[in-house]
Amino acid sequence: MKHDVMITKWMVKIMNDLPTLCPSCRSRLSVKRLTCEKCRTEVEGAYALPPLARLSCGDQAFVVSFVKASGSLKEMARLLGFSYPTVRNRLDGLIERLAEAEEGDEKR
Amino acid sequence: MTTLAPEKRLATRGPTVVSLLFRPFDYIAGTQSLLIGIVSILTAGFLGSLSRTHFDGVLDMHTGLAARRALFLAAGIINWLSLSVVLFLMGKLVSRTAFRAVDLFGTQALARWPTVIAALAALAPPFQRLVARLNVQLSSAVPAGGFSVATGDLVFGGLVGLAAALCLVWMVWLMYHSYTVCCNIRGGKALGTFIAGLIIAEVISKVVLSRFLSA
């Protein structure tokens, strides 16, 4: 239990969602500057965020786990301690959000 | 910077007692729920045969019927299959995503487990005394002095009736939860199709059981 609480607190600390929409006008944000963590070199430009990066941290963690589980929902359900349909529903929700993101890209 | 494995980021602290009681199908489905569910249905049927309590419809529970044990056992299975088949067809009709039959049939079977508690409660001696006395008095001409039952038995009978009603409400909630989780349907669409499915299944189960009884 203590370990679980620690994980939850730590998650809150490191799992800030990447802001993807402008807080002022709700338009999509893009990456302007990238920095090398070693030598501090900076690269500036206009880089659009890929659809996966626009997902919430929870969704991104789900995608990574899904790939690591070789795309097996049964294995995902076992790992996460949820039932198969619950995990399946989460994947369906994610597919919907990705489709919406792609639709938004096409409209732009 | 240290990073957590993605599955650890996603994992919860595990189900609470409340979520296991009211949202069990977030955690259990498929073959596991099917096996536990069928055992629950048969256990409720067996206990029902001892207390003469039968589940004569998807949402029905009545006491006082003298019948073969097979009927008590078959009633639960017929009720379960009636609703599962109807909800499966409803789900295929309205769900936008694919779902497995074993999840819906399994969780619908497990959703009937509160009937075990209801059948067990009906086994209590004061309730049995009350039912036996009422059966005797109702089967004969009304005595001049009116019906007479012990007050204690009457109060206990009322409590058993209340417990059974609560178990049935809980069972319906579990059936609804099973339908929404397994078929991935939410909101008004889920509620509307579930109520329609429940009514259709109730009629089907009543018809099948009445034929079974008359056979």
PDB file of C-alpha atoms in Angstrom:
ATOM      1  CA  MET A   1       0.000   0.000   0.000  1.00  0.00           C
ATOM      2  CA  LYS A   2       2.781   2.430   0.985  1.00  0.00           C
ATOM      3  CA  HIS A   3       4.625   1.632  -2.212  1.00  0.00           C
ATOM      4  CA  ASP A   4       1.451   2.277  -4.243  1.00  0.00           C
ATOM      5  CA  VAL A   5       0.927   5.665  -2.572  1.00  0.00           C
ATOM      6  CA  MET A   6       4.521   6.594  -3.314  1.00  0.00           C
ATOM      7  CA  ILE A   7       4.060   5.657  -6.962  1.00  0.00           C
ATOM      8  CA  THR A   8       0.869   7.736  -7.174  1.00  0.00           C
ATOM      9  CA  LYS A   9       2.546  10.795  -5.622  1.00  0.00           C
ATOM     10  CA  TRP A  10       5.546  10.424  -7.882  1.00  0.00           C
ATOM     11  CA  MET A  11       3.285  10.084 -10.905  1.00  0.00           C
ATOM     12  CA  VAL A  12       1.702  13.431 -10.070  1.00  0.00           C
ATOM     13  CA  LYS A  13       5.178  14.927  -9.860  1.00  0.00           C
ATOM     14  CA  ILE A  14       6.519  13.707 -13.184  1.00  0.00           C
ATOM     15  CA  MET A  15       3.397  13.088 -15.226  1.00  0.00           C
ATOM     16  CA  ASN A  16       2.421  16.616 -16.220  1.00  0.00           C
ATOM     17  CA  ASP A  17       0.512  16.561 -19.481  1.00  0.00           C
ATOM     18  CA  LEU A  18       2.265  18.332 -22.332  1.00  0.00           C
ATOM     19  CA  PRO A  19       0.215  21.447 -23.118  1.00  0.00           C
ATOM     20  CA  THR A  20      -1.100  21.021 -26.658  1.00  0.00           C
ATOM     21  CA  LEU A  21      -3.604  23.889 -26.900  1.00  0.00           C
ATOM     22  CA  CYS A  22      -3.064  27.630 -26.499  1.00  0.00           C
ATOM     23  CA  PRO A  23      -4.515  28.715 -23.125  1.00  0.00           C
ATOM     24  CA  SER A  24      -5.598  31.999 -24.726  1.00  0.00           C
ATOM     25  CA  CYS A  25      -7.274  31.060 -28.044  1.00  0.00           C
ATOM     26  CA  ARG A  26      -7.394  27.201 -27.834  1.00  0.00           C
ATOM     27  CA  SER A  27      -5.433  26.840 -31.116  1.00  0.00           C
ATOM     28  CA  ARG A  28      -2.934  24.015 -31.403  1.00  0.00           C
ATOM     29  CA  LEU A  29       0.550  24.645 -30.004  1.00  0.00           C
ATOM     30  CA  SER A  30       3.736  23.613 -31.786  1.00  0.00           C
ATOM     31  CA  VAL A  31       7.296  23.127 -30.572  1.00  0.00           C
ATOM     32  CA  LYS A  32       9.471  26.207 -31.050  1.00  0.00           C
ATOM     33  CA  ARG A  33      12.702  25.322 -29.294  1.00  0.00           C
ATOM     34  CA  LEU A  34      14.590  22.108 -28.474  1.00  0.00           C
ATOM     35  CA  THR A  35      17.595  21.929 -26.165  1.00  0.00           C
ATOM     36  CA  CYS A  36      20.390  19.378 -25.901  1.00  0.00           C
ATOM     37  CA  GLU A  37      20.498  18.375 -22.242  1.00  0.00           C
ATOM     38  CA  LYS A  38      24.253  17.701 -22.435  1.00  0.00           C
ATOM     39  CA  CYS A  39      25.788  20.718 -24.215  1.00  0.00           C
ATOM     40  CA  ARG A  40      22.803  23.094 -24.026  1.00  0.00           C
ATOM     41  CA  THR A  41      22.720  23.582 -27.815  1.00  0.00           C
ATOM     42  CA  GLU A  42      19.367  24.962 -28.832  1.00  0.00           C
ATOM     43  CA  VAL A  43      17.474  24.385 -32.051  1.00  0.00           C
ATOM     44  CA  GLU A  44      14.670  26.704 -33.007  1.00  0.00           C
ATOM     45  CA  GLY A  45      11.940  26.166 -35.562  1.00  0.00           C
ATOM     46  CA  ALA A  46       8.250  25.299 -35.905  1.00  0.00           C
ATOM     47  CA  TYR A  47       7.702  21.602 -35.230  1.00  0.00           C
ATOM     48  CA  ALA A  48       4.179  20.250 -35.163  1.00  0.00           C
ATOM     49  CA  LEU A  49       3.448  17.762 -32.397  1.00  0.00           C
ATOM     50  CA  PRO A  50       2.700  14.269 -33.741  1.00  0.00           C
ATOM     51  CA  PRO A  51      -0.750  12.854 -32.811  1.00  0.00           C
ATOM     52  CA  LEU A  52       0.698  10.466 -30.200  1.00  0.00           C
ATOM     53  CA  ALA A  53       2.468  13.320 -28.400  1.00  0.00           C
ATOM     54  CA  ARG A  54      -0.842  15.166 -28.186  1.00  0.00           C
ATOM     55  CA  LEU A  55      -2.403  12.373 -26.123  1.00  0.00           C
ATOM     56  CA  SER A  56      -2.531  12.630 -22.336  1.00  0.00           C
ATOM     57  CA  CYS A  57       0.332  11.083 -20.358  1.00  0.00           C
ATOM     58  CA  GLY A  58      -1.989   8.261 -19.271  1.00  0.00           C
ATOM     59  CA  ASP A  59      -2.886   7.488 -22.887  1.00  0.00           C
ATOM     60  CA  GLN A  60       0.770   7.626 -23.933  1.00  0.00           C
ATOM     61  CA  ALA A  61       1.712   5.223 -21.135  1.00  0.00           C
ATOM     62  CA  PHE A  62      -1.099   2.935 -22.341  1.00  0.00           C
ATOM     63  CA  VAL A  63       0.243   2.981 -25.918  1.00  0.00           C
ATOM     64  CA  VAL A  64       3.781   2.164 -24.748  1.00  0.00           C
ATOM     65  CA  SER A  65       2.541  -0.681 -22.533  1.00  0.00           C
ATOM     66  CA  PHE A  66       0.360  -1.973 -25.361  1.00  0.00           C
ATOM     67  CA  VAL A  67       3.324  -2.108 -27.756  1.00  0.00           C
ATOM     68  CA  LYS A  68       5.519  -3.724 -25.076  1.00  0.00           C
ATOM     69  CA  ALA A  69       2.801  -6.346 -24.520  1.00  0.00           C
ATOM     70  CA  SER A  70       3.007  -7.166 -28.268  1.00  0.00           C
ATOM     71  CA  GLY A  71      -0.445  -5.706 -28.762  1.00  0.00           C
ATOM     72  CA  SER A  72      -2.059  -8.294 -26.521  1.00  0.00           C
ATOM     73  CA  LEU A  73      -5.080  -6.903 -24.667  1.00  0.00           C
ATOM     74  CA  LYS A  74      -5.194 -10.041 -22.529  1.00  0.00           C
ATOM     75  CA  GLU A  75      -1.626  -9.393 -21.374  1.00  0.00           C
ATOM     76  CA  MET A  76      -2.471  -5.712 -20.790  1.00  0.00           C
ATOM     77  CA  ALA A  77      -5.473  -6.699 -18.684  1.00  0.00           C
ATOM     78  CA  ARG A  78      -3.258  -9.018 -16.628  1.00  0.00           C
ATOM     79  CA  LEU A  79      -0.573  -6.347 -16.168  1.00  0.00           C
ATOM     80  CA  LEU A  80      -3.006  -3.606 -15.170  1.00  0.00           C
ATOM     81  CA  GLY A  81      -5.349  -5.756 -13.073  1.00  0.00           C
ATOM     82  CA  PHE A  82      -8.409  -4.808 -15.127  1.00  0.00           C
ATOM     83  CA  SER A  83     -10.819  -6.988 -17.080  1.00  0.00           C
ATOM     84  CA  TYR A  84     -10.407  -7.513 -20.808  1.00  0.00           C
ATOM     85  CA  PRO A  85     -13.432  -5.385 -21.826  1.00  0.00           C
ATOM     86  CA  THR A  86     -12.270  -2.491 -19.601  1.00  0.00           C
ATOM     87  CA  VAL A  87      -8.883  -2.447 -21.331  1.00  0.00           C
ATOM     88  CA  ARG A  88     -10.564  -2.884 -24.710  1.00  0.00           C
ATOM     89  CA  ASN A  89     -12.802   0.139 -23.980  1.00  0.00           C
ATOM     90  CA  ARG A  90      -9.773   2.220 -23.051  1.00  0.00           C
ATOM     91  CA  LEU A  91      -8.141   1.284 -26.351  1.00  0.00           C
ATOM     92  CA  ASP A  92     -11.343   2.171 -28.224  1.00  0.00           C
ATOM     93  CA  GLY A  93     -11.390   5.583 -26.514  1.00  0.00           C
ATOM     94  CA  LEU A  94      -7.785   6.136 -27.491  1.00  0.00           C
ATOM     95  CA  ILE A  95      -8.494   5.160 -31.108  1.00  0.00           C
ATOM     96  CA  GLU A  96     -11.343   7.689 -31.116  1.00  0.00           C
ATOM     97  CA  ARG A  97      -9.095  10.459 -29.768  1.00  0.00           C
ATOM     98  CA  LEU A  98      -6.405   9.662 -32.341  1.00  0.00           C
ATOM     99  CA  ALA A  99      -8.999   9.701 -35.138  1.00  0.00           C
ATOM    100  CA  GLU A 100     -10.209  13.112 -33.907  1.00  0.00           C
ATOM    101  CA  ALA A 101      -6.620  14.395 -33.859  1.00  0.00           C
ATOM    102  CA  GLU A 102      -6.052  13.171 -37.419  1.00  0.00           C
ATOM    103  CA  GLU A 103      -9.341  14.697 -38.535  1.00  0.00           C
ATOM    104  CA  GLY A 104      -8.234  17.998 -37.024  1.00  0.00           C
ATOM    105  CA  ASP A 105      -4.933  17.757 -38.917  1.00  0.00           C
ATOM    106  CA  GLU A 106      -6.723  17.208 -42.212  1.00  0.00           C
ATOM    107  CA  LYS A 107      -8.971  20.226 -41.656  1.00  0.00           C
ATOM    108  CA  ARG A 108      -6.008  22.516 -40.998  1.00  0.00           C
TER     109      ARG A 108
ATOM    110  CA  MET B   1      15.918  11.277 -14.282  1.00  0.00           C
ATOM    111  CA  THR B   2      14.365   7.947 -13.272  1.00  0.00           C
ATOM    112  CA  THR B   3      11.229   6.900 -15.127  1.00  0.00           C
ATOM    113  CA  LEU B   4       8.425   4.526 -14.198  1.00  0.00           C
ATOM    114  CA  ALA B   5       7.583   1.590 -16.415  1.00  0.00           C
ATOM    115  CA  PRO B   6       4.430   2.569 -18.370  1.00  0.00           C
ATOM    116  CA  GLU B   7       2.399  -0.295 -16.895  1.00  0.00           C
ATOM    117  CA  LYS B   8       3.242   0.991 -13.385  1.00  0.00           C
ATOM    118  CA  ARG B   9       2.069   4.466 -14.379  1.00  0.00           C
ATOM    119  CA  LEU B  10      -1.231   2.979 -15.485  1.00  0.00           C
ATOM    120  CA  ALA B  11      -1.735   0.545 -12.649  1.00  0.00           C
ATOM    121  CA  THR B  12      -4.177   1.537  -9.937  1.00  0.00           C
ATOM    122  CA  ARG B  13      -3.985   0.750  -6.222  1.00  0.00           C
ATOM    123  CA  GLY B  14      -6.281  -2.208  -6.844  1.00  0.00           C
ATOM    124  CA  PRO B  15     -10.021  -2.536  -6.476  1.00  0.00           C
ATOM    125  CA  THR B  16     -11.751  -1.332  -3.311  1.00  0.00           C
ATOM    126  CA  VAL B  17     -14.542  -3.310  -1.623  1.00  0.00           C
ATOM    127  CA  VAL B  18     -17.108  -0.803  -2.935  1.00  0.00           C
ATOM    128  CA  SER B  19     -15.844  -1.107  -6.516  1.00  0.00           C
ATOM    129  CA  LEU B  20     -15.823  -4.905  -6.259  1.00  0.00           C
ATOM    130  CA  LEU B  21     -19.435  -4.846  -5.079  1.00  0.00           C
ATOM    131  CA  PHE B  22     -20.768  -2.298  -7.534  1.00  0.00           C
ATOM    132  CA  ARG B  23     -18.294  -2.216 -10.446  1.00  0.00           C
ATOM    133  CA  PRO B  24     -16.887  -5.767 -10.423  1.00  0.00           C
ATOM    134  CA  PHE B  25     -16.729  -6.067 -14.193  1.00  0.00           C
ATOM    135  CA  ASP B  26     -13.997  -3.441 -14.402  1.00  0.00           C
ATOM    136  CA  TYR B  27     -11.827  -6.184 -12.901  1.00  0.00           C
ATOM    137  CA  ILE B  28     -13.371  -9.511 -13.834  1.00  0.00           C
ATOM    138  CA  ALA B  29     -14.925 -10.780 -17.083  1.00  0.00           C
ATOM    139  CA  GLY B  30     -14.573 -13.598 -19.609  1.00  0.00           C
ATOM    140  CA  THR B  31     -14.312 -17.273 -18.694  1.00  0.00           C
ATOM    141  CA  GLN B  32     -13.553 -16.545 -15.030  1.00  0.00           C
ATOM    142  CA  SER B  33     -16.816 -14.634 -14.564  1.00  0.00           C
ATOM    143  CA  LEU B  34     -18.692 -17.241 -16.610  1.00  0.00           C
ATOM    144  CA  LEU B  35     -17.600 -20.100 -14.345  1.00  0.00           C
ATOM    145  CA  ILE B  36     -18.226 -18.222 -11.075  1.00  0.00           C
ATOM    146  CA  GLY B  37     -21.529 -16.941 -12.465  1.00  0.00           C
ATOM    147  CA  ILE B  38     -22.845 -20.375 -13.450  1.00  0.00           C
ATOM    148  CA  VAL B  39     -21.856 -21.773 -10.049  1.00  0.00           C
ATOM    149  CA  SER B  40     -23.716 -18.829  -8.403  1.00  0.00           C
ATOM    150  CA  ILE B  41     -26.836 -19.426 -10.514  1.00  0.00           C
ATOM    151  CA  LEU B  42     -26.872 -23.145  -9.679  1.00  0.00           C
ATOM    152  CA  THR B  43     -26.203 -22.435  -5.985  1.00  0.00           C
ATOM    153  CA  ALA B  44     -29.119 -19.981  -5.896  1.00  0.00           C
ATOM    154  CA  GLY B  45     -31.288 -22.624  -7.603  1.00  0.00           C
ATOM    155  CA  PHE B  46     -30.244 -25.298  -5.114  1.00  0.00           C
ATOM    156  CA  LEU B  47     -30.839 -23.038  -2.083  1.00  0.00           C
ATOM    157  CA  GLY B  48     -34.128 -21.997  -3.680  1.00  0.00           C
ATOM    158  CA  SER B  49     -35.201 -25.637  -3.939  1.00  0.00           C
ATOM    159  CA  LEU B  50     -34.608 -26.012  -0.189  1.00  0.00           C
ATOM    160  CA  SER B  51     -36.614 -22.905   0.687  1.00  0.00           C
ATOM    161  CA  ARG B  52     -39.090 -23.312  -2.208  1.00  0.00           C
ATOM    162  CA  THR B  53     -37.953 -19.938  -3.560  1.00  0.00           C
ATOM    163  CA  HIS B  54     -37.904 -19.772  -7.313  1.00  0.00           C
ATOM    164  CA  PHE B  55     -36.705 -17.104  -9.709  1.00  0.00           C
ATOM    165  CA  ASP B  56     -39.521 -17.376 -12.225  1.00  0.00           C
ATOM    166  CA  GLY B  57     -38.418 -14.616 -14.600  1.00  0.00           C
ATOM    167  CA  VAL B  58     -35.394 -12.383 -15.163  1.00  0.00           C
ATOM    168  CA  LEU B  59     -36.560 -10.036 -12.397  1.00  0.00           C
ATOM    169  CA  ASP B  60     -38.848 -12.314 -10.387  1.00  0.00           C
ATOM    170  CA  MET B  61     -38.529 -14.034  -7.059  1.00  0.00           C
ATOM    171  CA  HIS B  62     -41.433 -15.915  -5.484  1.00  0.00           C
ATOM    172  CA  THR B  63     -41.654 -18.353  -2.659  1.00  0.00           C
ATOM    173  CA  GLY B  64     -43.881 -21.307  -1.801  1.00  0.00           C
ATOM    174  CA  LEU B  65     -43.644 -23.329  -5.037  1.00  0.00           C
ATOM    175  CA  ALA B  66     -43.369 -27.104  -4.641  1.00  0.00           C
ATOM    176  CA  ALA B  67     -41.572 -28.432  -7.719  1.00  0.00           C
ATOM    177  CA  ARG B  68     -38.767 -30.679  -8.856  1.00  0.00           C
ATOM    178  CA  ARG B  69     -35.248 -29.467  -8.055  1.00  0.00           C
ATOM    179  CA  ALA B  70     -34.456 -29.417 -11.792  1.00  0.00           C
ATOM    180  CA  LEU B  71     -36.963 -26.600 -12.273  1.00  0.00           C
ATOM    181  CA  PHE B  72     -35.287 -24.416  -9.646  1.00  0.00           C
ATOM    182  CA  LEU B  73     -31.907 -25.023 -11.294  1.00  0.00           C
ATOM    183  CA  ALA B  74     -33.203 -24.531 -14.834  1.00  0.00           C
ATOM    184  CA  ALA B  75     -35.019 -21.274 -13.979  1.00  0.00           C
ATOM    185  CA  GLY B  76     -31.757 -19.446 -13.199  1.00  0.00           C
ATOM    186  CA  ILE B  77     -30.138 -20.698 -16.404  1.00  0.00           C
ATOM    187  CA  ILE B  78     -33.187 -19.728 -18.513  1.00  0.00           C
ATOM    188  CA  ASN B  79     -33.272 -16.236 -16.930  1.00  0.00           C
ATOM    189  CA  TRP B  80     -29.559 -15.740 -17.514  1.00  0.00           C
ATOM    190  CA  LEU B  81     -29.669 -16.918 -21.137  1.00  0.00           C
ATOM    191  CA  SER B  82     -32.817 -14.895 -21.957  1.00  0.00           C
ATOM    192  CA  LEU B  83     -31.241 -11.599 -20.903  1.00  0.00           C
ATOM    193  CA  SER B  84     -27.757 -12.393 -22.215  1.00  0.00           C
ATOM    194  CA  VAL B  85     -29.003 -13.282 -25.705  1.00  0.00           C
ATOM    195  CA  VAL B  86     -31.236 -10.178 -25.900  1.00  0.00           C
ATOM    196  CA  LEU B  87     -28.485  -7.845 -24.640  1.00  0.00           C
ATOM    197  CA  PHE B  88     -25.979  -9.470 -26.988  1.00  0.00           C
ATOM    198  CA  LEU B  89     -28.237  -8.667 -29.951  1.00  0.00           C
ATOM    199  CA  MET B  90     -28.885  -5.146 -28.600  1.00  0.00           C
ATOM    200  CA  GLY B  91     -25.144  -4.623 -28.202  1.00  0.00           C
ATOM    201  CA  LYS B  92     -24.461  -5.817 -31.751  1.00  0.00           C
ATOM    202  CA  LEU B  93     -27.115  -3.373 -32.940  1.00  0.00           C
ATOM    203  CA  VAL B  94     -25.984  -0.233 -31.124  1.00  0.00           C
ATOM    204  CA  SER B  95     -22.327  -0.675 -30.112  1.00  0.00           C
ATOM    205  CA  ARG B  96     -19.781   0.934 -32.380  1.00  0.00           C
ATOM    206  CA  THR B  97     -16.994  -1.368 -31.230  1.00  0.00           C
ATOM    207  CA  ALA B  98     -16.369  -5.110 -31.306  1.00  0.00           C
ATOM    208  CA  PHE B  99     -17.004  -7.100 -28.133  1.00  0.00           C
ATOM    209  CA  ARG B 100     -16.695 -10.724 -27.033  1.00  0.00           C
ATOM    210  CA  ALA B 101     -19.756 -12.851 -26.311  1.00  0.00           C
ATOM    211  CA  VAL B 102     -17.929 -14.619 -23.463  1.00  0.00           C
ATOM    212  CA  ASP B 103     -17.522 -11.308 -21.612  1.00  0.00           C
ATOM    213  CA  LEU B 104     -21.211 -10.405 -21.836  1.00  0.00           C
ATOM    214  CA  PHE B 105     -22.506 -13.903 -21.065  1.00  0.00           C
ATOM    215  CA  GLY B 106     -19.950 -14.355 -18.275  1.00  0.00           C
ATOM    216  CA  THR B 107     -20.588 -11.045 -16.550  1.00  0.00           C
ATOM    217  CA  GLN B 108     -24.373 -11.432 -16.938  1.00  0.00           C
ATOM    218  CA  ALA B 109     -24.079 -14.794 -15.185  1.00  0.00           C
ATOM    219  CA  LEU B 110     -22.022 -13.263 -12.388  1.00  0.00           C
ATOM    220  CA  ALA B 111     -24.468 -10.350 -12.128  1.00  0.00           C
ATOM    221  CA  ARG B 112     -27.030 -12.855 -10.830  1.00  0.00           C
ATOM    222  CA  TRP B 113     -24.951 -13.700  -7.740  1.00  0.00           C
ATOM    223  CA  PRO B 114     -27.089 -11.537  -5.353  1.00  0.00           C
ATOM    224  CA  THR B 115     -29.823 -14.161  -5.881  1.00  0.00           C
ATOM    225  CA  VAL B 116     -27.674 -16.501  -3.746  1.00  0.00           C
ATOM    226  CA  ILE B 117     -28.078 -14.070  -0.820  1.00  0.00           C
ATOM    227  CA  ALA B 118     -31.810 -13.710  -1.479  1.00  0.00           C
ATOM    228  CA  ALA B 119     -32.298 -17.503  -1.621  1.00  0.00           C
ATOM    229  CA  LEU B 120     -30.199 -17.910   1.519  1.00  0.00           C
ATOM    230  CA  ALA B 121     -32.236 -15.299   3.389  1.00  0.00           C
ATOM    231  CA  ALA B 122     -35.431 -17.151   2.430  1.00  0.00           C
ATOM    232  CA  LEU B 123     -34.083 -20.257   4.187  1.00  0.00           C
ATOM    233  CA  ALA B 124     -34.368 -18.599   7.621  1.00  0.00           C
ATOM    234  CA  PRO B 125     -36.780 -20.616   9.868  1.00  0.00           C
ATOM    235  CA  PRO B 126     -39.053 -17.655  10.839  1.00  0.00           C
ATOM    236  CA  PHE B 127     -39.568 -16.862   7.153  1.00  0.00           C
ATOM    237  CA  GLN B 128     -40.217 -20.529   6.333  1.00  0.00           C
ATOM    238  CA  ARG B 129     -42.747 -20.724   9.195  1.00  0.00           C
ATOM    239  CA  LEU B 130     -44.480 -17.601   7.913  1.00  0.00           C
ATOM    240  CA  VAL B 131     -44.681 -18.916   4.316  1.00  0.00           C
ATOM    241  CA  ALA B 132     -45.907 -22.361   5.465  1.00  0.00           C
ATOM    242  CA  ARG B 133     -48.589 -20.812   7.660  1.00  0.00           C
ATOM    243  CA  LEU B 134     -49.741 -18.410   4.948  1.00  0.00           C
ATOM    244  CA  ASN B 135     -49.841 -21.256   2.406  1.00  0.00           C
ATOM    245  CA  VAL B 136     -52.018 -23.383   4.689  1.00  0.00           C
ATOM    246  CA  GLN B 137     -54.365 -20.503   5.470  1.00  0.00           C
ATOM    247  CA  LEU B 138     -54.597 -19.296   1.869  1.00  0.00           C
ATOM    248  CA  SER B 139     -55.254 -22.784   0.487  1.00  0.00           C
ATOM    249  CA  SER B 140     -58.234 -23.313   2.777  1.00  0.00           C
ATOM    250  CA  ALA B 141     -61.351 -21.225   3.243  1.00  0.00           C
ATOM    251  CA  VAL B 142     -60.732 -18.017   5.207  1.00  0.00           C
ATOM    252  CA  PRO B 143     -61.168 -18.891   8.885  1.00  0.00           C
ATOM    253  CA  ALA B 144     -63.803 -17.009  10.839  1.00  0.00           C
ATOM    254  CA  GLY B 145     -61.176 -15.390  13.058  1.00  0.00           C
ATOM    255  CA  GLY B 146     -59.170 -14.159  10.016  1.00  0.00           C
ATOM    256  CA  PHE B 147     -55.530 -14.963   9.310  1.00  0.00           C
ATOM    257  CA  SER B 148     -53.229 -15.438  12.254  1.00  0.00           C
ATOM    258  CA  VAL B 149     -49.440 -15.347  12.110  1.00  0.00           C
ATOM    259  CA  ALA B 150     -46.867 -14.701  14.832  1.00  0.00           C
ATOM    260  CA  THR B 151     -45.814 -11.028  14.926  1.00  0.00           C
ATOM    261  CA  GLY B 152     -42.138 -11.992  15.138  1.00  0.00           C
ATOM    262  CA  ASP B 153     -42.416 -14.127  11.997  1.00  0.00           C
ATOM    263  CA  LEU B 154     -44.290 -11.331  10.228  1.00  0.00           C
ATOM    264  CA  VAL B 155     -41.573  -8.763  11.050  1.00  0.00           C
ATOM    265  CA  PHE B 156     -38.841 -11.208  10.012  1.00  0.00           C
ATOM    266  CA  GLY B 157     -40.742 -11.966   6.818  1.00  0.00           C
ATOM    267  CA  GLY B 158     -40.854  -8.254   6.045  1.00  0.00           C
ATOM    268  CA  LEU B 159     -37.099  -7.979   6.585  1.00  0.00           C
ATOM    269  CA  VAL B 160     -36.427 -10.943   4.294  1.00  0.00           C
ATOM    270  CA  GLY B 161     -38.688  -9.374   1.682  1.00  0.00           C
ATOM    271  CA  LEU B 162     -36.780  -6.086   1.951  1.00  0.00           C
ATOM    272  CA  ALA B 163     -33.413  -7.878   1.713  1.00  0.00           C
ATOM    273  CA  ALA B 164     -34.626  -9.795  -1.355  1.00  0.00           C
ATOM    274  CA  ALA B 165     -35.844  -6.560  -2.994  1.00  0.00           C
ATOM    275  CA  LEU B 166     -32.469  -4.898  -2.352  1.00  0.00           C
ATOM    276  CA  CYS B 167     -30.687  -7.933  -3.797  1.00  0.00           C
ATOM    277  CA  LEU B 168     -32.818  -7.700  -6.944  1.00  0.00           C
ATOM    278  CA  VAL B 169     -32.057  -3.943  -7.327  1.00  0.00           C
ATOM    279  CA  TRP B 170     -28.355  -4.686  -6.864  1.00  0.00           C
ATOM    280  CA  MET B 171     -28.591  -7.501  -9.440  1.00  0.00           C
ATOM    281  CA  VAL B 172     -30.200  -5.170 -12.014  1.00  0.00           C
ATOM    282  CA  TRP B 173     -27.455  -2.597 -11.426  1.00  0.00           C
ATOM    283  CA  LEU B 174     -24.816  -5.311 -11.987  1.00  0.00           C
ATOM    284  CA  MET B 175     -26.587  -6.418 -15.179  1.00  0.00           C
ATOM    285  CA  TYR B 176     -26.539  -2.814 -16.438  1.00  0.00           C
ATOM    286  CA  HIS B 177     -22.876  -2.399 -15.492  1.00  0.00           C
ATOM    287  CA  SER B 178     -22.030  -5.630 -17.312  1.00  0.00           C
ATOM    288  CA  TYR B 179     -23.856  -4.399 -20.441  1.00  0.00           C
ATOM    289  CA  THR B 180     -22.124  -0.978 -20.503  1.00  0.00           C
ATOM    290  CA  VAL B 181     -18.641  -2.400 -19.866  1.00  0.00           C
ATOM    291  CA  CYS B 182     -18.844  -5.382 -22.206  1.00  0.00           C
ATOM    292  CA  CYS B 183     -20.565  -3.636 -25.121  1.00  0.00           C
ATOM    293  CA  ASN B 184     -18.844  -0.249 -24.559  1.00  0.00           C
ATOM    294  CA  ILE B 185     -22.112   1.710 -24.617  1.00  0.00           C
ATOM    295  CA  ARG B 186     -22.742   4.751 -22.428  1.00  0.00           C
ATOM    296  CA  GLY B 187     -25.361   7.352 -21.583  1.00  0.00           C
ATOM    297  CA  GLY B 188     -28.970   7.401 -22.725  1.00  0.00           C
ATOM    298  CA  LYS B 189     -28.362   4.869 -25.490  1.00  0.00           C
ATOM    299  CA  ALA B 190     -27.107   2.337 -22.933  1.00  0.00           C
ATOM    300  CA  LEU B 191     -29.956   2.965 -20.500  1.00  0.00           C
ATOM    301  CA  GLY B 192     -32.691   2.909 -23.175  1.00  0.00           C
ATOM    302  CA  THR B 193     -31.526  -0.283 -24.865  1.00  0.00           C
ATOM    303  CA  PHE B 194     -30.911  -1.965 -21.512  1.00  0.00           C
ATOM    304  CA  ILE B 195     -34.441  -1.236 -20.255  1.00  0.00           C
ATOM    305  CA  ALA B 196     -35.906  -2.427 -23.565  1.00  0.00           C
ATOM    306  CA  GLY B 197     -33.743  -5.564 -23.409  1.00  0.00           C
ATOM    307  CA  LEU B 198     -34.771  -6.222 -19.821  1.00  0.00           C
ATOM    308  CA  ILE B 199     -38.485  -6.028 -20.688  1.00  0.00           C
ATOM    309  CA  ILE B 200     -38.080  -8.301 -23.740  1.00  0.00           C
ATOM    310  CA  ALA B 201     -36.006 -10.810 -21.735  1.00  0.00           C
ATOM    311  CA  GLU B 202     -38.549 -10.789 -18.897  1.00  0.00           C
ATOM    312  CA  VAL B 203     -41.308 -11.730 -21.354  1.00  0.00           C
ATOM    313  CA  ILE B 204     -39.166 -14.423 -23.012  1.00  0.00           C
ATOM    314  CA  SER B 205     -38.141 -15.958 -19.687  1.00  0.00           C
ATOM    315  CA  LYS B 206     -41.765 -15.973 -18.446  1.00  0.00           C
ATOM    316  CA  VAL B 207     -42.965 -17.723 -21.623  1.00  0.00           C
ATOM    317  CA  VAL B 208     -40.149 -20.306 -21.586  1.00  0.00           C
ATOM    318  CA  LEU B 209     -40.567 -21.007 -17.852  1.00  0.00           C
ATOM    319  CA  SER B 210     -44.344 -21.384 -18.095  1.00  0.00           C
ATOM    320  CA  ARG B 211     -43.840 -23.958 -20.878  1.00  0.00           C
ATOM    321  CA  PHE B 212     -41.228 -25.671 -18.750  1.00  0.00           C
ATOM    322  CA  LEU B 213     -43.649 -25.782 -15.813  1.00  0.00           C
ATOM    323  CA  SER B 214     -46.517 -27.158 -17.860  1.00  0.00           C
ATOM    324  CA  ALA B 215     -44.301 -29.847 -19.455  1.00  0.00           C
TER     325      ALA B 215
END
